[in-house]
Backbone as numpy.savetxt, mean C-alpha at the origin, in Angstrom:
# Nx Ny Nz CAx CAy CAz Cx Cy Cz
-31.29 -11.83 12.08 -30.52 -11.47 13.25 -30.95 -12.30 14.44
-30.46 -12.43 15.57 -30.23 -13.51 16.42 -29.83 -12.39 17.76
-30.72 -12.66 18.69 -31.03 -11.89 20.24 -29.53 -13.02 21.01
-28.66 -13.07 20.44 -27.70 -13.98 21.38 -26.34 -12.99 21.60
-26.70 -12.55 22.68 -25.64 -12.26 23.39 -23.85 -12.67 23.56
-22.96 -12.01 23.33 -21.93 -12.12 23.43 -21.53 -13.65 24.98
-20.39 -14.60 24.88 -19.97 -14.95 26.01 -19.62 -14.22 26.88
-19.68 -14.93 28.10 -19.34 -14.29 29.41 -18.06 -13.95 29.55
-17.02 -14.64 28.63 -15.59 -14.77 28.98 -15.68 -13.05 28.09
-15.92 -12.86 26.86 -15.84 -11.61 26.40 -16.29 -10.48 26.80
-17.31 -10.42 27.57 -17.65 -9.34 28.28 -16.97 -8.88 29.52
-16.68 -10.01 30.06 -15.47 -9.96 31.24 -14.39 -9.04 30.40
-13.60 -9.84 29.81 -12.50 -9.12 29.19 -12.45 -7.73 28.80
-14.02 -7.42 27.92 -14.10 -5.88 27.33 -14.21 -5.27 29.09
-15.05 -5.49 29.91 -15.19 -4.67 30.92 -13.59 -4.78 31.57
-12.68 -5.58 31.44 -11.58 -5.25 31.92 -10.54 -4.02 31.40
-10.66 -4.20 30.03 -9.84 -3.50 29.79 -10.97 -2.26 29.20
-11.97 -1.85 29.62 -12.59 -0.72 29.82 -12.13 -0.02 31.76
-11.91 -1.11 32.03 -11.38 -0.26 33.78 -9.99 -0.27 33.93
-9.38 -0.71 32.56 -7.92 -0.68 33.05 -7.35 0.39 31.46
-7.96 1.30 30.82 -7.89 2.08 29.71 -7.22 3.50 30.61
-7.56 3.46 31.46 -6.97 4.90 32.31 -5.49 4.46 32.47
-4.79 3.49 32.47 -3.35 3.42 32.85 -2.58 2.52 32.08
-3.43 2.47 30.85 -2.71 2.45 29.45 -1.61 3.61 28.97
-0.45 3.33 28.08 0.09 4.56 26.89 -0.69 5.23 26.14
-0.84 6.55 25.80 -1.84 7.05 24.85 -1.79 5.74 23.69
-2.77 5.90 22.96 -2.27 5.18 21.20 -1.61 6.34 20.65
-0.97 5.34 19.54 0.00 6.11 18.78 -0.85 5.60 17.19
-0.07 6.97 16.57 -0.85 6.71 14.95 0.10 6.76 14.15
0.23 5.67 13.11 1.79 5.62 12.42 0.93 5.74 11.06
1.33 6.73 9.63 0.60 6.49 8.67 1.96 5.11 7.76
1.29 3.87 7.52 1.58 2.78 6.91 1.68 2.54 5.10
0.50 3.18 4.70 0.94 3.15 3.50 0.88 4.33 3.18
1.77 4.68 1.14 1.24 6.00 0.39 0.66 5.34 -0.76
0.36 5.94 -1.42 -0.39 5.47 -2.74 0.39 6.34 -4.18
1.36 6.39 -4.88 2.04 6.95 -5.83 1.28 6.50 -7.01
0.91 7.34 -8.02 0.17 6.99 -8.72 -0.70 7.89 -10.09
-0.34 8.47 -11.62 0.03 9.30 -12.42 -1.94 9.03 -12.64
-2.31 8.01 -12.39 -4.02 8.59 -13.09 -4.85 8.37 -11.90
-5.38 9.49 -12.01 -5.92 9.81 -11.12 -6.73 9.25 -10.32
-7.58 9.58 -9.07 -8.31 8.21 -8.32 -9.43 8.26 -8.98
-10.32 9.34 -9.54 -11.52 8.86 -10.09 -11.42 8.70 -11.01
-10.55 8.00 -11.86 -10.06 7.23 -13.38 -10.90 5.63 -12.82
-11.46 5.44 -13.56 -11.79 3.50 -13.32 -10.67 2.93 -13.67
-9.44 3.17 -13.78 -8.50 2.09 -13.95 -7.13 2.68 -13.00
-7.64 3.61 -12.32 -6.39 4.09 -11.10 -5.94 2.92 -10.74
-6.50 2.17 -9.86 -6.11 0.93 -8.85 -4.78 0.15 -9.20
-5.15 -0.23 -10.97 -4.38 -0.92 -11.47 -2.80 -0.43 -11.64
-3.18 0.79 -12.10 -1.55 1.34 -12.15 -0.80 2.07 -11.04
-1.66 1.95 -9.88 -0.43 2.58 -8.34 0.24 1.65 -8.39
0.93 2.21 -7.61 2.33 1.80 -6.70 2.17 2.34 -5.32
2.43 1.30 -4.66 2.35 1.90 -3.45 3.51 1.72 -2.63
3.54 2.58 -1.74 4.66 2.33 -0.73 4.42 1.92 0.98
5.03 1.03 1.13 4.42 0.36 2.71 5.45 0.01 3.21
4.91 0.21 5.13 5.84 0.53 5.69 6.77 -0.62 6.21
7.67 -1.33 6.75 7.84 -2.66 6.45 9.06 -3.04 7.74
8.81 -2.10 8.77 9.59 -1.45 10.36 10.88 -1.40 10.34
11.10 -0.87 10.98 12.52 -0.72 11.55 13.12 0.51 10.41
11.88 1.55 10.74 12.06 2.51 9.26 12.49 2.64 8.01
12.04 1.27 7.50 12.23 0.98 6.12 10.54 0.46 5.74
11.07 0.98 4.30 9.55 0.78 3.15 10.06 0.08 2.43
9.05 -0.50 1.50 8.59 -1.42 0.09 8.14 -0.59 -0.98
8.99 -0.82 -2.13 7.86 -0.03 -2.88 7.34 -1.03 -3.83
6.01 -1.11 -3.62 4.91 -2.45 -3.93 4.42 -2.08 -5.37
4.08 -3.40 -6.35 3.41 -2.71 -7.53 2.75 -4.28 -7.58
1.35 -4.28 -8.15 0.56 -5.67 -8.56 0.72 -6.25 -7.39
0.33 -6.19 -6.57 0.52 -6.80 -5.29 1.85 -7.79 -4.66
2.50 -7.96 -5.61 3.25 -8.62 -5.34 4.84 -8.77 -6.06
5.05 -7.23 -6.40 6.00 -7.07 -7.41 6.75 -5.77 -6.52
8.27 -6.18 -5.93 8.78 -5.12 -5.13 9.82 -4.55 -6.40
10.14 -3.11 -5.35 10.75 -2.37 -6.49 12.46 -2.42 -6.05
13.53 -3.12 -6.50 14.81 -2.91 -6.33 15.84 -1.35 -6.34
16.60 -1.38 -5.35 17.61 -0.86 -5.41 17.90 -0.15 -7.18
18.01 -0.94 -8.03 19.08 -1.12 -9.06 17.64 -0.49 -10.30
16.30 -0.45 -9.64 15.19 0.26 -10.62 14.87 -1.32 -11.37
14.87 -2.62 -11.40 14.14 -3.68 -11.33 13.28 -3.76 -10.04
11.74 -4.51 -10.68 11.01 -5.33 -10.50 10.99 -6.96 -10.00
10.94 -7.29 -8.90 11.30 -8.58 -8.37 10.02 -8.67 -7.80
9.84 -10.63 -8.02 8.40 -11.15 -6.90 8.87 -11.48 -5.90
8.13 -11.11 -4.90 8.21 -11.69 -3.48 8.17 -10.44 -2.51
7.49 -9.96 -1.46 7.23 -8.80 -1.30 7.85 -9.29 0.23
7.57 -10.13 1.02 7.41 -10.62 2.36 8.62 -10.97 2.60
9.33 -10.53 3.78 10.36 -10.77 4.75 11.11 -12.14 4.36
10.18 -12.90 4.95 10.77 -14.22 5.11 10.69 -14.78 3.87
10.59 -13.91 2.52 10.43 -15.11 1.39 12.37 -14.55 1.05
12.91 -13.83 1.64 14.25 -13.56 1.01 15.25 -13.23 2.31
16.30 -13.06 1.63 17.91 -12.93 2.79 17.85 -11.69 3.18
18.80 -11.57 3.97 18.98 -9.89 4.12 19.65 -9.12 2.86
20.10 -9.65 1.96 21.11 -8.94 1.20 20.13 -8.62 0.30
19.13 -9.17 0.09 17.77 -9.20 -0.88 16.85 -7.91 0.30
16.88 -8.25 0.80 15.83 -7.20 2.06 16.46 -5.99 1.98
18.14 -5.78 1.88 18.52 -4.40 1.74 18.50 -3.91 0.84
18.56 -4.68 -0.47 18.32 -4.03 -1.99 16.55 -3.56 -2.27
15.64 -3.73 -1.01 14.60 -3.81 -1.40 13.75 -2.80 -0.54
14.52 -2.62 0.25 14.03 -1.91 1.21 14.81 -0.81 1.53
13.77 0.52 1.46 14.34 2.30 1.69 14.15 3.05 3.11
14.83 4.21 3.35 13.90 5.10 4.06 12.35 5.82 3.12
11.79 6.21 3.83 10.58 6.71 3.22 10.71 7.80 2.41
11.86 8.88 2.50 12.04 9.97 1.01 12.57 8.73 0.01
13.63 7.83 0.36 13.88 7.40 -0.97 12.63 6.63 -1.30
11.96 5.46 -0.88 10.58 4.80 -1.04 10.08 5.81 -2.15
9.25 7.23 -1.97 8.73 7.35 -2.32 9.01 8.32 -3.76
10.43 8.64 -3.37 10.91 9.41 -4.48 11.62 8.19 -5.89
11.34 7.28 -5.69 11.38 5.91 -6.37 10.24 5.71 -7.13
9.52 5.70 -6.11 7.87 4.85 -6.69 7.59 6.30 -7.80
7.50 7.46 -7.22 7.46 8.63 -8.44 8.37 8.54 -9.65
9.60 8.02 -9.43 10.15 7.63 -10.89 9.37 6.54 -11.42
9.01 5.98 -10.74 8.47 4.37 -11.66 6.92 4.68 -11.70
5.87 5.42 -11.34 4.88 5.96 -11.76 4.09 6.12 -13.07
5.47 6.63 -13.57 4.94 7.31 -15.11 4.83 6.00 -16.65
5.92 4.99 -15.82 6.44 3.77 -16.24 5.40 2.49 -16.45
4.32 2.67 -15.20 3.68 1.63 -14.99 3.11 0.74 -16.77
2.49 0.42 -16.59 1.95 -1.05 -17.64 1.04 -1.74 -17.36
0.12 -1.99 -17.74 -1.14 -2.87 -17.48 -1.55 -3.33 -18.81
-1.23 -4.79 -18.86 -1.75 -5.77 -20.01 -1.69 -4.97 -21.42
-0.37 -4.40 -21.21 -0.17 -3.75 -22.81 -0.96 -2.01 -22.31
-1.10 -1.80 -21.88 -1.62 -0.25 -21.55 -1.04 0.46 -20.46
-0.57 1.85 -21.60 0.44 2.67 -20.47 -0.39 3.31 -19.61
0.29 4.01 -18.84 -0.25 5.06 -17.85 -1.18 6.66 -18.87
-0.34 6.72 -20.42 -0.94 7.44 -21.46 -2.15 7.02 -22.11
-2.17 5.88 -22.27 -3.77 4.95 -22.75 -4.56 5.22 -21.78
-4.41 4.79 -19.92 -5.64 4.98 -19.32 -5.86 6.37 -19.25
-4.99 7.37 -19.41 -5.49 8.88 -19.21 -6.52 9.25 -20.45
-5.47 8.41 -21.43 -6.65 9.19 -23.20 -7.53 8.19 -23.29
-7.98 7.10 -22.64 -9.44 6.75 -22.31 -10.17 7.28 -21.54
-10.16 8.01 -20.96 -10.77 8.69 -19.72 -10.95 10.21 -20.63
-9.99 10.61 -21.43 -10.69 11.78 -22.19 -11.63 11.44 -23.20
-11.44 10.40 -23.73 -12.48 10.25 -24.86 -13.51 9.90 -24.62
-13.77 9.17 -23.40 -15.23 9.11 -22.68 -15.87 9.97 -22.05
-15.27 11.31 -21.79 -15.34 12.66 -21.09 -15.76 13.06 -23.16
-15.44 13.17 -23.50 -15.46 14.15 -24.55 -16.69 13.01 -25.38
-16.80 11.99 -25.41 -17.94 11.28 -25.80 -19.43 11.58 -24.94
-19.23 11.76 -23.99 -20.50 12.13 -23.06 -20.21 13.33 -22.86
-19.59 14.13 -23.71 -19.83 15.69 -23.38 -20.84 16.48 -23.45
């Protein structure tokens, strides 16, 4: 560790907007993502099979799977998750309000897939290692 002090220009700044915090807007708290998802979080292989849903403004969501796999209108799987990688006509097939978002991602939940393993494989691995260390 290193006794070196922050610049002058930054301390200026924090002390500014420490004397100018009184005539700020409150903050606001928006929750951004959900996490949809059939095995459970303390499964070691949860991560892999969520789906998540994120928020993506103008009160529309994504419903995200593998980081980079959005969920269509029509119940296909398409790459490209980000705004500017598509049109609007692609952005409206892709994008929900948040009941549909998430009442989507719960249909496609049960569906998920990982390298040949359902959402039923990671649950009955997780019992047989429970019932192996019983």
């Amino acid at each position: 560790m290193t006794d070196e002090q922050p610049p002058a220009w930054y301390l200026t700044v924090q002390q500014r907007a420490h004397d100018e915090a009184a005539n700020v807007p409150e903050a606001t708290v928006q929750a951004t993502e959900y996490t949809v998802n059939c095995v459970p979080e303390n499964n070691v292989n949860s991560f892999v099979f969520q789906i998540r849903v994120q928020y993506r403004g103008d009160g529309r969501y994504a419903v995200i799977r593998s980081g980079d796999m959005c969920l269509g209108a029509d119940g296909t799987w398409d790459f490209g998750v980000k705004a500017y990688d598509r049109g609007d006509d692609w952005l409206n097939a892709h994008r929900f309000d948040l009941e549909t978002a998430l009442r989507l991602a719960k249909e496609q939940a049960p569906l998920v897939t990982v390298n040949g393993h359902t959402v039923s494989d990671a649950l009955d691995g997780r019992e047989r290692r429970a019932a192996a260390n019983g």
